[in-house]
Amino acid sequence: MSLPSQRRDRSVSSRTETRGMRYFEDVTVGDRFTGGPLTVEAAEIVAYAAKFDPQPFHLDAEAAKDTLFRGLAASGWHTAGMTMRMIVGSDAELAGGYIGMGVDEIGWPRPTRPGDVLRIEMEVLEARRSAKRPDQGVLRVKTTTFNQNDEVVQTMTANLLAPGRPA
């Protein structure tokens, strides 16, 4: 997996265009962020599969030709891991990191293949102050992972814990 320099999406509101860590108060519903690109390597697909998802369509390009995928395909969980890598390197830059509270939904509408160049788009769907910890907030974020042809290879809606701005 190769990670060229990160692109910066300037479609976010002017309030969030300044570089630096974003606290809960700095993020609003509708904000969008981007990450990637990341190139998928065949050897990484096979290595991941050998350790975590050892099925023929993830392990062997020749054997994969006779499967539903008609060729080597990354495990969906591998795609999720690559997506997480791009989230961490994205321009969202959340203070305190990306603390996942859970995933509401995840899907893989098409396979990730060797040679694919992935990128992500994130959209904040909901931002609410934590009832238990008012110094924190919860962000509900939809992340869509695209290949080089702008085809969706993964969708995920997750809840992230975001610290409030220190007093």
Tab-separated table of N, CA and C in Angstrom:
chain	number	residue	atom	x	y	z
A	1	MET	N	0.852	-1.163	0.000
A	1	MET	CA	0.000	0.000	0.000
A	1	MET	C	0.893	1.219	0.000
A	2	SER	N	0.698	2.088	-0.938
A	2	SER	CA	1.496	3.305	-0.965
A	2	SER	C	0.599	4.494	-0.691
A	3	LEU	N	1.121	5.450	0.035
A	3	LEU	CA	0.370	6.636	0.417
A	3	LEU	C	1.086	7.878	-0.074
A	4	PRO	N	0.757	8.350	-1.285
A	4	PRO	CA	1.331	9.616	-1.722
A	4	PRO	C	0.845	10.743	-0.811
A	5	SER	N	1.371	11.913	-1.004
A	5	SER	CA	0.999	13.030	-0.153
A	5	SER	C	-0.519	13.218	-0.150
A	6	GLN	N	-1.031	13.613	0.996
A	6	GLN	CA	-2.471	13.763	1.177
A	6	GLN	C	-2.994	15.000	0.452
A	7	ARG	N	-4.166	14.832	-0.205
A	7	ARG	CA	-4.840	15.971	-0.820
A	7	ARG	C	-5.626	16.697	0.265
A	8	ARG	N	-5.831	17.962	0.083
A	8	ARG	CA	-6.660	18.742	0.993
A	8	ARG	C	-7.900	19.183	0.251
A	9	ASP	N	-9.070	18.859	0.788
A	9	ASP	CA	-10.344	19.228	0.179
A	9	ASP	C	-10.730	20.597	0.717
A	10	ARG	N	-10.885	21.537	-0.139
A	10	ARG	CA	-11.238	22.891	0.282
A	10	ARG	C	-12.741	23.128	0.237
A	11	SER	N	-13.545	22.033	0.161
A	11	SER	CA	-14.990	22.201	0.139
A	11	SER	C	-15.560	22.374	1.543
A	12	VAL	N	-14.750	22.179	2.566
A	12	VAL	CA	-15.251	22.373	3.917
A	12	VAL	C	-15.440	23.853	4.172
A	13	SER	N	-16.275	24.164	5.146
A	13	SER	CA	-16.579	25.564	5.416
A	13	SER	C	-15.312	26.330	5.780
A	14	SER	N	-15.342	27.638	5.577
A	14	SER	CA	-14.156	28.451	5.832
A	14	SER	C	-13.722	28.352	7.291
A	15	ARG	N	-14.656	28.087	8.181
A	15	ARG	CA	-14.337	27.954	9.589
A	15	ARG	C	-13.398	26.775	9.816
A	16	THR	N	-13.495	25.747	8.981
A	16	THR	CA	-12.679	24.556	9.205
A	16	THR	C	-11.523	24.452	8.220
A	17	GLU	N	-11.319	25.460	7.403
A	17	GLU	CA	-10.238	25.378	6.419
A	17	GLU	C	-8.862	25.586	7.030
A	18	THR	N	-8.804	26.229	8.175
A	18	THR	CA	-7.497	26.448	8.777
A	18	THR	C	-6.937	25.127	9.253
A	19	ARG	N	-5.634	24.964	9.087
A	19	ARG	CA	-4.992	23.713	9.499
A	19	ARG	C	-4.911	23.660	11.016
A	20	GLY	N	-4.916	22.477	11.517
A	20	GLY	CA	-4.820	22.282	12.948
A	20	GLY	C	-5.890	21.323	13.419
A	21	MET	N	-5.786	20.928	14.644
A	21	MET	CA	-6.721	19.956	15.195
A	21	MET	C	-8.111	20.550	15.376
A	22	ARG	N	-9.098	19.739	15.050
A	22	ARG	CA	-10.492	20.149	15.200
A	22	ARG	C	-11.078	19.504	16.452
A	23	TYR	N	-11.722	20.319	17.256
A	23	TYR	CA	-12.456	19.847	18.418
A	23	TYR	C	-13.924	19.736	18.030
A	24	PHE	N	-14.717	19.170	18.936
A	24	PHE	CA	-16.141	18.981	18.657
A	24	PHE	C	-16.791	20.285	18.172
A	25	GLU	N	-16.463	21.386	18.805
A	25	GLU	CA	-17.081	22.677	18.451
A	25	GLU	C	-16.699	23.163	17.055
A	26	ASP	N	-15.657	22.601	16.483
A	26	ASP	CA	-15.170	23.023	15.169
A	26	ASP	C	-15.818	22.264	14.020
A	27	VAL	N	-16.647	21.278	14.346
A	27	VAL	CA	-17.245	20.425	13.319
A	27	VAL	C	-18.753	20.608	13.322
A	28	THR	N	-19.332	20.763	12.138
A	28	THR	CA	-20.785	20.902	12.028
A	28	THR	C	-21.341	19.910	11.009
A	29	VAL	N	-22.617	19.645	11.147
A	29	VAL	CA	-23.296	18.753	10.207
A	29	VAL	C	-23.097	19.298	8.792
A	30	GLY	N	-22.758	18.419	7.882
A	30	GLY	CA	-22.539	18.804	6.491
A	30	GLY	C	-21.084	19.010	6.134
A	31	ASP	N	-20.211	19.147	7.137
A	31	ASP	CA	-18.780	19.282	6.832
A	31	ASP	C	-18.316	18.030	6.086
A	32	ARG	N	-17.415	18.245	5.132
A	32	ARG	CA	-16.870	17.147	4.318
A	32	ARG	C	-15.347	17.186	4.380
A	33	PHE	N	-14.789	15.976	4.386
A	33	PHE	CA	-13.342	15.830	4.434
A	33	PHE	C	-12.933	14.730	3.469
A	34	THR	N	-11.663	14.719	3.092
A	34	THR	CA	-11.168	13.720	2.142
A	34	THR	C	-9.875	13.093	2.642
A	35	GLY	N	-9.557	11.946	2.079
A	35	GLY	CA	-8.313	11.256	2.397
A	35	GLY	C	-7.880	10.392	1.225
A	36	GLY	N	-6.619	10.027	1.243
A	36	GLY	CA	-6.055	9.223	0.164
A	36	GLY	C	-5.200	10.112	-0.710
A	37	PRO	N	-4.706	9.578	-1.771
A	37	PRO	CA	-4.951	8.258	-2.350
A	37	PRO	C	-4.091	7.175	-1.700
A	38	LEU	N	-4.513	5.932	-1.922
A	38	LEU	CA	-3.812	4.764	-1.440
A	38	LEU	C	-3.900	3.697	-2.530
A	39	THR	N	-2.751	3.179	-2.939
A	39	THR	CA	-2.707	2.162	-3.999
A	39	THR	C	-2.710	0.770	-3.380
A	40	VAL	N	-3.586	-0.094	-3.885
A	40	VAL	CA	-3.750	-1.448	-3.371
A	40	VAL	C	-2.782	-2.378	-4.095
A	41	GLU	N	-1.984	-3.109	-3.340
A	41	GLU	CA	-1.001	-4.032	-3.889
A	41	GLU	C	-1.499	-5.475	-3.764
A	42	ALA	N	-1.301	-6.287	-4.799
A	42	ALA	CA	-1.723	-7.690	-4.773
A	42	ALA	C	-1.090	-8.443	-3.602
A	43	ALA	N	0.177	-8.211	-3.364
A	43	ALA	CA	0.866	-8.912	-2.278
A	43	ALA	C	0.247	-8.596	-0.917
A	44	GLU	N	-0.228	-7.365	-0.731
A	44	GLU	CA	-0.866	-7.003	0.533
A	44	GLU	C	-2.231	-7.664	0.678
A	45	ILE	N	-2.962	-7.791	-0.448
A	45	ILE	CA	-4.247	-8.495	-0.407
A	45	ILE	C	-4.025	-9.930	0.059
A	46	VAL	N	-3.050	-10.604	-0.525
A	46	VAL	CA	-2.756	-12.000	-0.197
A	46	VAL	C	-2.248	-12.122	1.241
A	47	ALA	N	-1.365	-11.239	1.654
A	47	ALA	CA	-0.819	-11.300	3.012
A	47	ALA	C	-1.914	-11.094	4.059
A	48	TYR	N	-2.778	-10.115	3.830
A	48	TYR	CA	-3.886	-9.883	4.761
A	48	TYR	C	-4.777	-11.123	4.822
A	49	ALA	N	-5.141	-11.630	3.651
A	49	ALA	CA	-6.029	-12.793	3.591
A	49	ALA	C	-5.410	-14.012	4.264
A	50	ALA	N	-4.130	-14.233	4.048
A	50	ALA	CA	-3.470	-15.391	4.646
A	50	ALA	C	-3.581	-15.369	6.169
A	51	LYS	N	-3.553	-14.178	6.723
A	51	LYS	CA	-3.601	-14.057	8.180
A	51	LYS	C	-5.020	-13.957	8.721
A	52	PHE	N	-5.927	-13.274	7.999
A	52	PHE	CA	-7.220	-12.954	8.587
A	52	PHE	C	-8.455	-13.454	7.828
A	53	ASP	N	-8.347	-13.743	6.550
A	53	ASP	CA	-9.527	-14.131	5.765
A	53	ASP	C	-9.107	-15.083	4.644
A	54	PRO	N	-8.638	-16.286	5.008
A	54	PRO	CA	-8.022	-17.194	4.036
A	54	PRO	C	-9.028	-17.911	3.124
A	55	GLN	N	-9.536	-17.171	2.157
A	55	GLN	CA	-10.440	-17.741	1.172
A	55	GLN	C	-9.786	-17.628	-0.206
A	56	PRO	N	-10.084	-18.556	-1.122
A	56	PRO	CA	-9.381	-18.601	-2.415
A	56	PRO	C	-9.411	-17.291	-3.202
A	57	PHE	N	-10.516	-16.565	-3.169
A	57	PHE	CA	-10.620	-15.332	-3.951
A	57	PHE	C	-9.801	-14.190	-3.367
A	58	HIS	N	-9.263	-14.376	-2.150
A	58	HIS	CA	-8.367	-13.390	-1.535
A	58	HIS	C	-6.913	-13.849	-1.565
A	59	LEU	N	-6.694	-15.125	-1.820
A	59	LEU	CA	-5.358	-15.710	-1.669
A	59	LEU	C	-4.629	-16.007	-2.965
A	60	ASP	N	-5.370	-16.318	-4.032
A	60	ASP	CA	-4.735	-16.846	-5.234
A	60	ASP	C	-5.444	-16.313	-6.469
A	61	ALA	N	-4.741	-15.534	-7.269
A	61	ALA	CA	-5.343	-14.912	-8.454
A	61	ALA	C	-5.889	-15.950	-9.425
A	62	GLU	N	-5.191	-17.041	-9.587
A	62	GLU	CA	-5.635	-18.086	-10.525
A	62	GLU	C	-6.890	-18.779	-10.005
A	63	ALA	N	-6.879	-19.169	-8.740
A	63	ALA	CA	-8.047	-19.818	-8.145
A	63	ALA	C	-9.241	-18.865	-8.100
A	64	ALA	N	-8.972	-17.575	-7.934
A	64	ALA	CA	-10.041	-16.576	-7.830
A	64	ALA	C	-10.820	-16.406	-9.131
A	65	LYS	N	-10.215	-16.788	-10.262
A	65	LYS	CA	-10.900	-16.654	-11.563
A	65	LYS	C	-12.176	-17.477	-11.627
A	66	ASP	N	-12.238	-18.572	-10.883
A	66	ASP	CA	-13.400	-19.460	-10.907
A	66	ASP	C	-14.386	-19.184	-9.774
A	67	THR	N	-14.295	-17.999	-9.169
A	67	THR	CA	-15.194	-17.648	-8.064
A	67	THR	C	-16.124	-16.522	-8.495
A	68	LEU	N	-17.030	-16.179	-7.615
A	68	LEU	CA	-17.956	-15.065	-7.834
A	68	LEU	C	-17.222	-13.783	-8.234
A	69	PHE	N	-16.023	-13.576	-7.717
A	69	PHE	CA	-15.269	-12.345	-7.954
A	69	PHE	C	-14.539	-12.314	-9.297
A	70	ARG	N	-14.361	-13.480	-9.911
A	70	ARG	CA	-13.700	-13.567	-11.230
A	70	ARG	C	-12.308	-12.950	-11.229
A	71	GLY	N	-11.641	-13.008	-10.096
A	71	GLY	CA	-10.285	-12.494	-9.971
A	71	GLY	C	-9.982	-12.154	-8.531
A	72	LEU	N	-8.718	-11.893	-8.255
A	72	LEU	CA	-8.275	-11.579	-6.898
A	72	LEU	C	-8.995	-10.346	-6.374
A	73	ALA	N	-9.521	-10.452	-5.165
A	73	ALA	CA	-10.241	-9.348	-4.528
A	73	ALA	C	-9.800	-9.243	-3.076
A	74	ALA	N	-9.684	-8.024	-2.591
A	74	ALA	CA	-9.334	-7.807	-1.189
A	74	ALA	C	-10.512	-8.201	-0.310
A	75	SER	N	-10.217	-8.720	0.857
A	75	SER	CA	-11.246	-8.950	1.867
A	75	SER	C	-11.924	-7.614	2.169
A	76	GLY	N	-13.211	-7.665	2.435
A	76	GLY	CA	-13.899	-6.435	2.846
A	76	GLY	C	-13.270	-5.837	4.088
A	77	TRP	N	-12.816	-6.702	4.984
A	77	TRP	CA	-12.182	-6.207	6.207
A	77	TRP	C	-10.832	-5.562	5.916
A	78	HIS	N	-10.148	-6.021	4.887
A	78	HIS	CA	-8.916	-5.364	4.454
A	78	HIS	C	-9.245	-3.981	3.900
A	79	THR	N	-10.304	-3.905	3.086
A	79	THR	CA	-10.746	-2.602	2.570
A	79	THR	C	-11.089	-1.665	3.725
A	80	ALA	N	-11.742	-2.212	4.760
A	80	ALA	CA	-12.065	-1.390	5.934
A	80	ALA	C	-10.801	-0.881	6.612
A	81	GLY	N	-9.781	-1.735	6.695
A	81	GLY	CA	-8.517	-1.308	7.293
A	81	GLY	C	-7.827	-0.228	6.479
A	82	MET	N	-7.853	-0.379	5.153
A	82	MET	CA	-7.250	0.653	4.294
A	82	MET	C	-8.035	1.953	4.403
A	83	THR	N	-9.356	1.836	4.527
A	83	THR	CA	-10.186	3.026	4.724
A	83	THR	C	-9.801	3.723	6.021
A	84	MET	N	-9.610	2.946	7.078
A	84	MET	CA	-9.206	3.533	8.357
A	84	MET	C	-7.879	4.258	8.225
A	85	ARG	N	-6.953	3.690	7.471
A	85	ARG	CA	-5.656	4.355	7.260
A	85	ARG	C	-5.845	5.714	6.602
A	86	MET	N	-6.767	5.776	5.633
A	86	MET	CA	-7.016	7.057	4.953
A	86	MET	C	-7.773	8.028	5.854
A	87	ILE	N	-8.633	7.517	6.727
A	87	ILE	CA	-9.321	8.385	7.688
A	87	ILE	C	-8.292	9.057	8.590
A	88	VAL	N	-7.361	8.266	9.122
A	88	VAL	CA	-6.335	8.810	10.015
A	88	VAL	C	-5.476	9.849	9.297
A	89	GLY	N	-5.236	9.670	8.010
A	89	GLY	CA	-4.439	10.618	7.246
A	89	GLY	C	-5.255	11.697	6.559
A	90	SER	N	-6.541	11.757	6.850
A	90	SER	CA	-7.427	12.703	6.157
A	90	SER	C	-7.243	14.132	6.635
A	91	ASP	N	-7.951	15.017	5.980
A	91	ASP	CA	-7.895	16.424	6.368
A	91	ASP	C	-8.894	16.781	7.470
A	92	ALA	N	-9.565	15.790	8.056
A	92	ALA	CA	-10.475	16.067	9.173
A	92	ALA	C	-9.691	16.488	10.413
A	93	GLU	N	-8.560	15.836	10.648
A	93	GLU	CA	-7.646	16.196	11.728
A	93	GLU	C	-8.349	16.405	13.069
A	94	LEU	N	-9.028	15.372	13.565
A	94	LEU	CA	-9.735	15.476	14.835
A	94	LEU	C	-8.762	15.443	16.010
A	95	ALA	N	-8.963	16.367	16.933
A	95	ALA	CA	-8.159	16.389	18.152
A	95	ALA	C	-8.398	15.091	18.908
A	96	GLY	N	-7.351	14.513	19.429
A	96	GLY	CA	-7.484	13.290	20.204
A	96	GLY	C	-7.548	12.026	19.369
A	97	GLY	N	-7.554	12.158	18.036
A	97	GLY	CA	-7.581	10.991	17.164
A	97	GLY	C	-8.997	10.582	16.790
A	98	TYR	N	-9.095	9.444	16.151
A	98	TYR	CA	-10.367	8.922	15.657
A	98	TYR	C	-10.788	7.784	16.570
A	99	ILE	N	-11.573	8.124	17.581
A	99	ILE	CA	-11.994	7.161	18.585
A	99	ILE	C	-13.368	6.635	18.180
A	100	GLY	N	-13.380	5.408	17.689
A	100	GLY	CA	-14.624	4.810	17.225
A	100	GLY	C	-15.472	4.325	18.377
A	101	MET	N	-16.769	4.634	18.313
A	101	MET	CA	-17.730	4.164	19.309
A	101	MET	C	-18.590	3.040	18.748
A	102	GLY	N	-18.483	2.823	17.445
A	102	GLY	CA	-19.263	1.764	16.815
A	102	GLY	C	-19.558	2.110	15.377
A	103	VAL	N	-19.915	1.082	14.631
A	103	VAL	CA	-20.272	1.238	13.226
A	103	VAL	C	-21.738	0.872	13.080
A	104	ASP	N	-22.532	1.796	12.558
A	104	ASP	CA	-23.953	1.538	12.342
A	104	ASP	C	-24.180	0.705	11.088
A	105	GLU	N	-23.319	0.914	10.110
A	105	GLU	CA	-23.535	0.279	8.813
A	105	GLU	C	-22.213	0.211	8.060
A	106	ILE	N	-21.998	-0.923	7.382
A	106	ILE	CA	-20.834	-1.053	6.509
A	106	ILE	C	-21.253	-1.931	5.331
A	107	GLY	N	-20.793	-1.574	4.151
A	107	GLY	CA	-21.125	-2.358	2.971
A	107	GLY	C	-20.019	-2.293	1.942
A	108	TRP	N	-19.949	-3.340	1.129
A	108	TRP	CA	-18.947	-3.437	0.074
A	108	TRP	C	-19.652	-3.709	-1.255
A	109	PRO	N	-20.105	-2.667	-1.951
A	109	PRO	CA	-20.876	-2.868	-3.175
A	109	PRO	C	-20.085	-3.412	-4.362
A	110	ARG	N	-18.778	-3.298	-4.330
A	110	ARG	CA	-17.941	-3.893	-5.383
A	110	ARG	C	-16.588	-4.217	-4.780
A	111	PRO	N	-15.898	-5.184	-5.348
A	111	PRO	CA	-14.620	-5.603	-4.757
A	111	PRO	C	-13.496	-4.586	-4.968
A	112	THR	N	-12.585	-4.611	-4.035
A	112	THR	CA	-11.335	-3.868	-4.153
A	112	THR	C	-10.330	-4.804	-4.806
A	113	ARG	N	-9.649	-4.320	-5.836
A	113	ARG	CA	-8.753	-5.149	-6.651
A	113	ARG	C	-7.303	-4.673	-6.573
A	114	PRO	N	-6.366	-5.567	-6.912
A	114	PRO	CA	-4.965	-5.127	-7.013
A	114	PRO	C	-4.857	-3.993	-8.036
A	115	GLY	N	-4.088	-2.993	-7.698
A	115	GLY	CA	-3.905	-1.849	-8.588
A	115	GLY	C	-4.910	-0.733	-8.376
A	116	ASP	N	-5.993	-1.004	-7.640
A	116	ASP	CA	-6.947	0.071	-7.369
A	116	ASP	C	-6.252	1.201	-6.610
A	117	VAL	N	-6.660	2.401	-6.914
A	117	VAL	CA	-6.191	3.579	-6.194
A	117	VAL	C	-7.399	4.118	-5.443
A	118	LEU	N	-7.365	3.976	-4.130
A	118	LEU	CA	-8.506	4.325	-3.300
A	118	LEU	C	-8.400	5.743	-2.752
A	119	ARG	N	-9.557	6.315	-2.498
A	119	ARG	CA	-9.667	7.602	-1.817
A	119	ARG	C	-10.962	7.577	-1.021
A	120	ILE	N	-11.069	8.463	-0.041
A	120	ILE	CA	-12.283	8.525	0.763
A	120	ILE	C	-12.875	9.917	0.765
A	121	GLU	N	-14.177	9.949	0.970
A	121	GLU	CA	-14.905	11.179	1.254
A	121	GLU	C	-15.691	10.931	2.530
A	122	MET	N	-15.578	11.854	3.467
A	122	MET	CA	-16.287	11.758	4.740
A	122	MET	C	-17.281	12.902	4.832
A	123	GLU	N	-18.462	12.619	5.376
A	123	GLU	CA	-19.469	13.661	5.597
A	123	GLU	C	-20.017	13.518	7.005
A	124	VAL	N	-20.059	14.629	7.742
A	124	VAL	CA	-20.610	14.634	9.093
A	124	VAL	C	-22.134	14.670	8.968
A	125	LEU	N	-22.785	13.608	9.463
A	125	LEU	CA	-24.246	13.498	9.387
A	125	LEU	C	-24.930	14.038	10.631
A	126	GLU	N	-24.246	13.928	11.751
A	126	GLU	CA	-24.829	14.346	13.029
A	126	GLU	C	-23.710	14.738	13.975
A	127	ALA	N	-23.963	15.750	14.784
A	127	ALA	CA	-23.018	16.173	15.819
A	127	ALA	C	-23.835	16.498	17.056
A	128	ARG	N	-23.587	15.749	18.121
A	128	ARG	CA	-24.339	15.991	19.351
A	128	ARG	C	-23.421	15.923	20.562
A	129	ARG	N	-23.705	16.740	21.522
A	129	ARG	CA	-22.949	16.764	22.769
A	129	ARG	C	-23.271	15.485	23.539
A	130	SER	N	-22.272	14.908	24.176
A	130	SER	CA	-22.478	13.708	24.976
A	130	SER	C	-23.302	14.054	26.213
A	131	ALA	N	-24.330	13.249	26.478
A	131	ALA	CA	-25.169	13.467	27.654
A	131	ALA	C	-24.408	13.131	28.934
A	132	LYS	N	-23.561	12.109	28.880
A	132	LYS	CA	-22.818	11.672	30.055
A	132	LYS	C	-21.571	12.505	30.316
A	133	ARG	N	-20.960	12.989	29.221
A	133	ARG	CA	-19.715	13.759	29.336
A	133	ARG	C	-19.837	15.028	28.499
A	134	PRO	N	-20.303	16.110	29.081
A	134	PRO	CA	-20.525	17.330	28.293
A	134	PRO	C	-19.254	17.957	27.710
A	135	ASP	N	-18.078	17.469	28.145
A	135	ASP	CA	-16.826	17.961	27.575
A	135	ASP	C	-16.458	17.201	26.303
A	136	GLN	N	-17.364	16.329	25.839
A	136	GLN	CA	-17.139	15.552	24.621
A	136	GLN	C	-18.383	15.580	23.749
A	137	GLY	N	-18.171	15.245	22.482
A	137	GLY	CA	-19.288	15.141	21.562
A	137	GLY	C	-19.202	13.859	20.763
A	138	VAL	N	-20.311	13.517	20.119
A	138	VAL	CA	-20.372	12.343	19.265
A	138	VAL	C	-20.654	12.814	17.849
A	139	LEU	N	-19.819	12.376	16.919
A	139	LEU	CA	-19.985	12.708	15.507
A	139	LEU	C	-20.408	11.443	14.772
A	140	ARG	N	-21.506	11.521	14.042
A	140	ARG	CA	-21.923	10.413	13.176
A	140	ARG	C	-21.431	10.762	11.783
A	141	VAL	N	-20.555	9.920	11.245
A	141	VAL	CA	-19.845	10.239	10.006
A	141	VAL	C	-20.034	9.121	8.991
A	142	LYS	N	-20.395	9.508	7.772
A	142	LYS	CA	-20.459	8.545	6.672
A	142	LYS	C	-19.165	8.673	5.886
A	143	THR	N	-18.491	7.544	5.689
A	143	THR	CA	-17.261	7.499	4.900
A	143	THR	C	-17.497	6.615	3.694
A	144	THR	N	-17.232	7.170	2.521
A	144	THR	CA	-17.366	6.426	1.274
A	144	THR	C	-15.979	6.254	0.685
A	145	THR	N	-15.655	5.013	0.325
A	145	THR	CA	-14.361	4.692	-0.276
A	145	THR	C	-14.577	4.436	-1.762
A	146	PHE	N	-13.817	5.145	-2.583
A	146	PHE	CA	-13.925	5.055	-4.041
A	146	PHE	C	-12.645	4.476	-4.614
A	147	ASN	N	-12.761	3.826	-5.771
A	147	ASN	CA	-11.570	3.434	-6.519
A	147	ASN	C	-11.248	4.514	-7.547
A	148	GLN	N	-10.250	4.255	-8.374
A	148	GLN	CA	-9.774	5.242	-9.353
A	148	GLN	C	-10.826	5.588	-10.407
A	149	ASN	N	-11.855	4.768	-10.556
A	149	ASN	CA	-12.935	5.034	-11.518
A	149	ASN	C	-14.140	5.687	-10.862
A	150	ASP	N	-13.961	6.172	-9.635
A	150	ASP	CA	-15.033	6.760	-8.835
A	150	ASP	C	-16.164	5.779	-8.561
A	151	GLU	N	-15.830	4.491	-8.547
A	151	GLU	CA	-16.786	3.453	-8.176
A	151	GLU	C	-16.674	3.227	-6.668
A	152	VAL	N	-17.811	3.083	-6.006
A	152	VAL	CA	-17.822	2.887	-4.559
A	152	VAL	C	-17.432	1.443	-4.249
A	153	VAL	N	-16.406	1.279	-3.405
A	153	VAL	CA	-15.992	-0.054	-2.965
A	153	VAL	C	-16.364	-0.307	-1.505
A	154	GLN	N	-16.675	0.766	-0.766
A	154	GLN	CA	-17.117	0.594	0.621
A	154	GLN	C	-17.896	1.812	1.062
A	155	THR	N	-18.926	1.582	1.861
A	155	THR	CA	-19.616	2.653	2.579
A	155	THR	C	-19.630	2.273	4.052
A	156	MET	N	-19.503	3.266	4.890
A	156	MET	CA	-19.499	3.009	6.329
A	156	MET	C	-20.054	4.222	7.053
A	157	THR	N	-20.940	3.975	7.993
A	157	THR	CA	-21.431	5.032	8.863
A	157	THR	C	-21.026	4.665	10.281
A	158	ALA	N	-20.258	5.538	10.905
A	158	ALA	CA	-19.695	5.258	12.221
A	158	ALA	C	-19.907	6.440	13.167
A	159	ASN	N	-19.819	6.144	14.436
A	159	ASN	CA	-19.897	7.164	15.484
A	159	ASN	C	-18.522	7.349	16.077
A	160	LEU	N	-18.071	8.600	16.133
A	160	LEU	CA	-16.750	8.934	16.649
A	160	LEU	C	-16.873	9.823	17.882
A	161	LEU	N	-16.028	9.600	18.849
A	161	LEU	CA	-15.968	10.439	20.024
A	161	LEU	C	-15.038	11.612	19.730
A	162	ALA	N	-15.491	12.812	19.984
A	162	ALA	CA	-14.675	14.003	19.721
A	162	ALA	C	-14.581	14.839	21.000
A	163	PRO	N	-13.361	15.142	21.436
A	163	PRO	CA	-13.219	15.962	22.633
A	163	PRO	C	-13.652	17.397	22.370
A	164	GLY	N	-14.219	18.011	23.423
A	164	GLY	CA	-14.539	19.431	23.341
A	164	GLY	C	-13.280	20.261	23.485
A	165	ARG	N	-13.389	21.508	23.074
A	165	ARG	CA	-12.257	22.428	23.179
A	165	ARG	C	-11.938	22.655	24.665
A	166	PRO	N	-10.662	22.536	25.032
A	166	PRO	CA	-10.292	22.771	26.438
A	166	PRO	C	-10.650	24.184	26.861
A	167	ALA	N	-11.039	24.308	28.121
A	167	ALA	CA	-11.442	25.622	28.659
A	167	ALA	C	-10.254	26.549	28.768
